[in-house]
Amino acid sequence: MAVVHIARMRYIAIFIDPVKSCNLKCKMCYFSDDKKRPKPTTPIDINNIDKYKTLFKRAAKLQIGCGAEPTIYKHLAELIQKGKEYGIPYIEITTNG
């Protein structure tokens, strides 16, 4: 890994759930089960994203949505824009839509 780091190559995949909630109640999903549903947390503060610039500069991929529903995050477009600003070549969104 030192070679890719020294060469400033992108080698990190970042997976983000900007919110821990969903807008549906699918039978097979843990968000529908009161006992297994993740406890609500504060959504990612878009103003703090720049704290992770070292990771973003090395990221080959930004995956938004890893189980929760990213389209209900009110700063989704800004998060995608941040990924573009840092030059992340692959930005993906996983949604129930």
C-alpha atoms as a PDB file:
ATOM      1  CA  MET A   1       0.000   0.000   0.000  1.00  0.00           C
ATOM      2  CA  ALA A   2       2.937   2.356   0.514  1.00  0.00           C
ATOM      3  CA  VAL A   3       3.562   2.517  -3.239  1.00  0.00           C
ATOM      4  CA  VAL A   4       0.022   3.648  -4.039  1.00  0.00           C
ATOM      5  CA  HIS A   5       0.204   6.169  -1.227  1.00  0.00           C
ATOM      6  CA  ILE A   6       3.527   7.592  -2.382  1.00  0.00           C
ATOM      7  CA  ALA A   7       2.248   7.681  -5.973  1.00  0.00           C
ATOM      8  CA  ARG A   8      -0.856   9.519  -4.713  1.00  0.00           C
ATOM      9  CA  MET A   9      -3.115   6.917  -6.289  1.00  0.00           C
ATOM     10  CA  ARG A  10      -6.692   6.554  -5.143  1.00  0.00           C
ATOM     11  CA  TYR A  11      -7.203   3.275  -3.292  1.00  0.00           C
ATOM     12  CA  ILE A  12      -9.877   3.872  -0.623  1.00  0.00           C
ATOM     13  CA  ALA A  13     -13.592   3.104  -0.807  1.00  0.00           C
ATOM     14  CA  ILE A  14     -15.743   5.251   1.493  1.00  0.00           C
ATOM     15  CA  PHE A  15     -19.151   3.931   2.556  1.00  0.00           C
ATOM     16  CA  ILE A  16     -21.497   6.467   4.175  1.00  0.00           C
ATOM     17  CA  ASP A  17     -25.004   6.258   5.580  1.00  0.00           C
ATOM     18  CA  PRO A  18     -25.702   9.974   6.042  1.00  0.00           C
ATOM     19  CA  VAL A  19     -28.892   9.144   7.978  1.00  0.00           C
ATOM     20  CA  LYS A  20     -29.965   6.117  10.021  1.00  0.00           C
ATOM     21  CA  SER A  21     -33.578   5.962   8.904  1.00  0.00           C
ATOM     22  CA  CYS A  22     -35.811   4.851   6.077  1.00  0.00           C
ATOM     23  CA  ASN A  23     -39.066   5.980   4.513  1.00  0.00           C
ATOM     24  CA  LEU A  24     -40.435   2.450   3.968  1.00  0.00           C
ATOM     25  CA  LYS A  25     -41.341  -0.536   6.137  1.00  0.00           C
ATOM     26  CA  CYS A  26     -40.262  -3.515   3.998  1.00  0.00           C
ATOM     27  CA  LYS A  27     -40.922  -6.865   5.708  1.00  0.00           C
ATOM     28  CA  MET A  28     -37.428  -8.204   5.047  1.00  0.00           C
ATOM     29  CA  CYS A  29     -35.598  -5.085   6.312  1.00  0.00           C
ATOM     30  CA  TYR A  30     -34.252  -4.497   9.811  1.00  0.00           C
ATOM     31  CA  PHE A  31     -35.652  -0.950   9.741  1.00  0.00           C
ATOM     32  CA  SER A  32     -39.126  -2.516   9.972  1.00  0.00           C
ATOM     33  CA  ASP A  33     -38.276  -4.518  13.089  1.00  0.00           C
ATOM     34  CA  ASP A  34     -38.646  -2.436  16.254  1.00  0.00           C
ATOM     35  CA  LYS A  35     -36.113  -4.649  18.074  1.00  0.00           C
ATOM     36  CA  LYS A  36     -33.414  -4.549  15.383  1.00  0.00           C
ATOM     37  CA  ARG A  37     -33.907  -1.042  13.969  1.00  0.00           C
ATOM     38  CA  PRO A  38     -30.831   1.144  14.506  1.00  0.00           C
ATOM     39  CA  LYS A  39     -31.372   3.890  17.020  1.00  0.00           C
ATOM     40  CA  PRO A  40     -31.758   7.257  15.322  1.00  0.00           C
ATOM     41  CA  THR A  41     -28.602   9.302  15.282  1.00  0.00           C
ATOM     42  CA  THR A  42     -27.878  12.822  14.191  1.00  0.00           C
ATOM     43  CA  PRO A  43     -27.477  13.002  10.402  1.00  0.00           C
ATOM     44  CA  ILE A  44     -23.994  13.747   9.083  1.00  0.00           C
ATOM     45  CA  ASP A  45     -23.235  17.435   9.422  1.00  0.00           C
ATOM     46  CA  ILE A  46     -22.346  18.522   5.887  1.00  0.00           C
ATOM     47  CA  ASN A  47     -20.210  21.309   7.361  1.00  0.00           C
ATOM     48  CA  ASN A  48     -17.898  18.698   8.917  1.00  0.00           C
ATOM     49  CA  ILE A  49     -17.218  16.748   5.716  1.00  0.00           C
ATOM     50  CA  ASP A  50     -14.000  18.671   5.079  1.00  0.00           C
ATOM     51  CA  LYS A  51     -12.561  17.099   8.238  1.00  0.00           C
ATOM     52  CA  TYR A  52     -12.229  13.928   6.174  1.00  0.00           C
ATOM     53  CA  LYS A  53     -10.473  15.554   3.223  1.00  0.00           C
ATOM     54  CA  THR A  54      -7.448  13.255   3.581  1.00  0.00           C
ATOM     55  CA  LEU A  55      -9.700  10.250   2.980  1.00  0.00           C
ATOM     56  CA  PHE A  56     -11.670  11.940   0.220  1.00  0.00           C
ATOM     57  CA  LYS A  57      -8.453  12.829  -1.627  1.00  0.00           C
ATOM     58  CA  ARG A  58      -7.472   9.129  -1.643  1.00  0.00           C
ATOM     59  CA  ALA A  59     -10.930   7.730  -2.389  1.00  0.00           C
ATOM     60  CA  ALA A  60     -11.552   5.811  -5.589  1.00  0.00           C
ATOM     61  CA  LYS A  61     -15.203   5.319  -4.638  1.00  0.00           C
ATOM     62  CA  LEU A  62     -17.836   7.047  -2.511  1.00  0.00           C
ATOM     63  CA  GLN A  63     -20.803   4.795  -1.739  1.00  0.00           C
ATOM     64  CA  ILE A  64     -23.728   6.739  -0.259  1.00  0.00           C
ATOM     65  CA  GLY A  65     -26.326   4.464   1.325  1.00  0.00           C
ATOM     66  CA  CYS A  66     -25.343   1.207   2.966  1.00  0.00           C
ATOM     67  CA  GLY A  67     -28.658   0.113   4.442  1.00  0.00           C
ATOM     68  CA  ALA A  68     -30.485   3.301   5.302  1.00  0.00           C
ATOM     69  CA  GLU A  69     -32.244   5.549   2.770  1.00  0.00           C
ATOM     70  CA  PRO A  70     -29.893   8.331   1.598  1.00  0.00           C
ATOM     71  CA  THR A  71     -32.523  10.222  -0.398  1.00  0.00           C
ATOM     72  CA  ILE A  72     -34.127  11.465   2.824  1.00  0.00           C
ATOM     73  CA  TYR A  73     -30.860  13.213   3.763  1.00  0.00           C
ATOM     74  CA  LYS A  74     -31.472  16.900   3.117  1.00  0.00           C
ATOM     75  CA  HIS A  75     -27.843  17.552   2.088  1.00  0.00           C
ATOM     76  CA  LEU A  76     -27.494  14.660  -0.374  1.00  0.00           C
ATOM     77  CA  ALA A  77     -26.761  16.909  -3.366  1.00  0.00           C
ATOM     78  CA  GLU A  78     -24.111  18.767  -1.353  1.00  0.00           C
ATOM     79  CA  LEU A  79     -22.495  15.479  -0.294  1.00  0.00           C
ATOM     80  CA  ILE A  80     -22.296  14.374  -3.924  1.00  0.00           C
ATOM     81  CA  GLN A  81     -20.854  17.772  -4.850  1.00  0.00           C
ATOM     82  CA  LYS A  82     -18.184  17.412  -2.151  1.00  0.00           C
ATOM     83  CA  GLY A  83     -17.217  14.057  -3.638  1.00  0.00           C
ATOM     84  CA  LYS A  84     -16.906  15.690  -7.050  1.00  0.00           C
ATOM     85  CA  GLU A  85     -14.853  18.573  -5.623  1.00  0.00           C
ATOM     86  CA  TYR A  86     -12.381  16.060  -4.197  1.00  0.00           C
ATOM     87  CA  GLY A  87     -12.209  14.297  -7.568  1.00  0.00           C
ATOM     88  CA  ILE A  88     -13.654  10.963  -6.477  1.00  0.00           C
ATOM     89  CA  PRO A  89     -14.086   9.071  -9.773  1.00  0.00           C
ATOM     90  CA  TYR A  90     -16.959   6.778  -8.699  1.00  0.00           C
ATOM     91  CA  ILE A  91     -19.853   8.119  -6.650  1.00  0.00           C
ATOM     92  CA  GLU A  92     -22.725   5.692  -6.137  1.00  0.00           C
ATOM     93  CA  ILE A  93     -26.040   5.872  -4.314  1.00  0.00           C
ATOM     94  CA  THR A  94     -27.931   2.836  -3.053  1.00  0.00           C
ATOM     95  CA  THR A  95     -31.603   3.638  -2.553  1.00  0.00           C
ATOM     96  CA  ASN A  96     -34.934   1.856  -2.233  1.00  0.00           C
ATOM     97  CA  GLY A  97     -36.243   4.167  -4.971  1.00  0.00           C
END
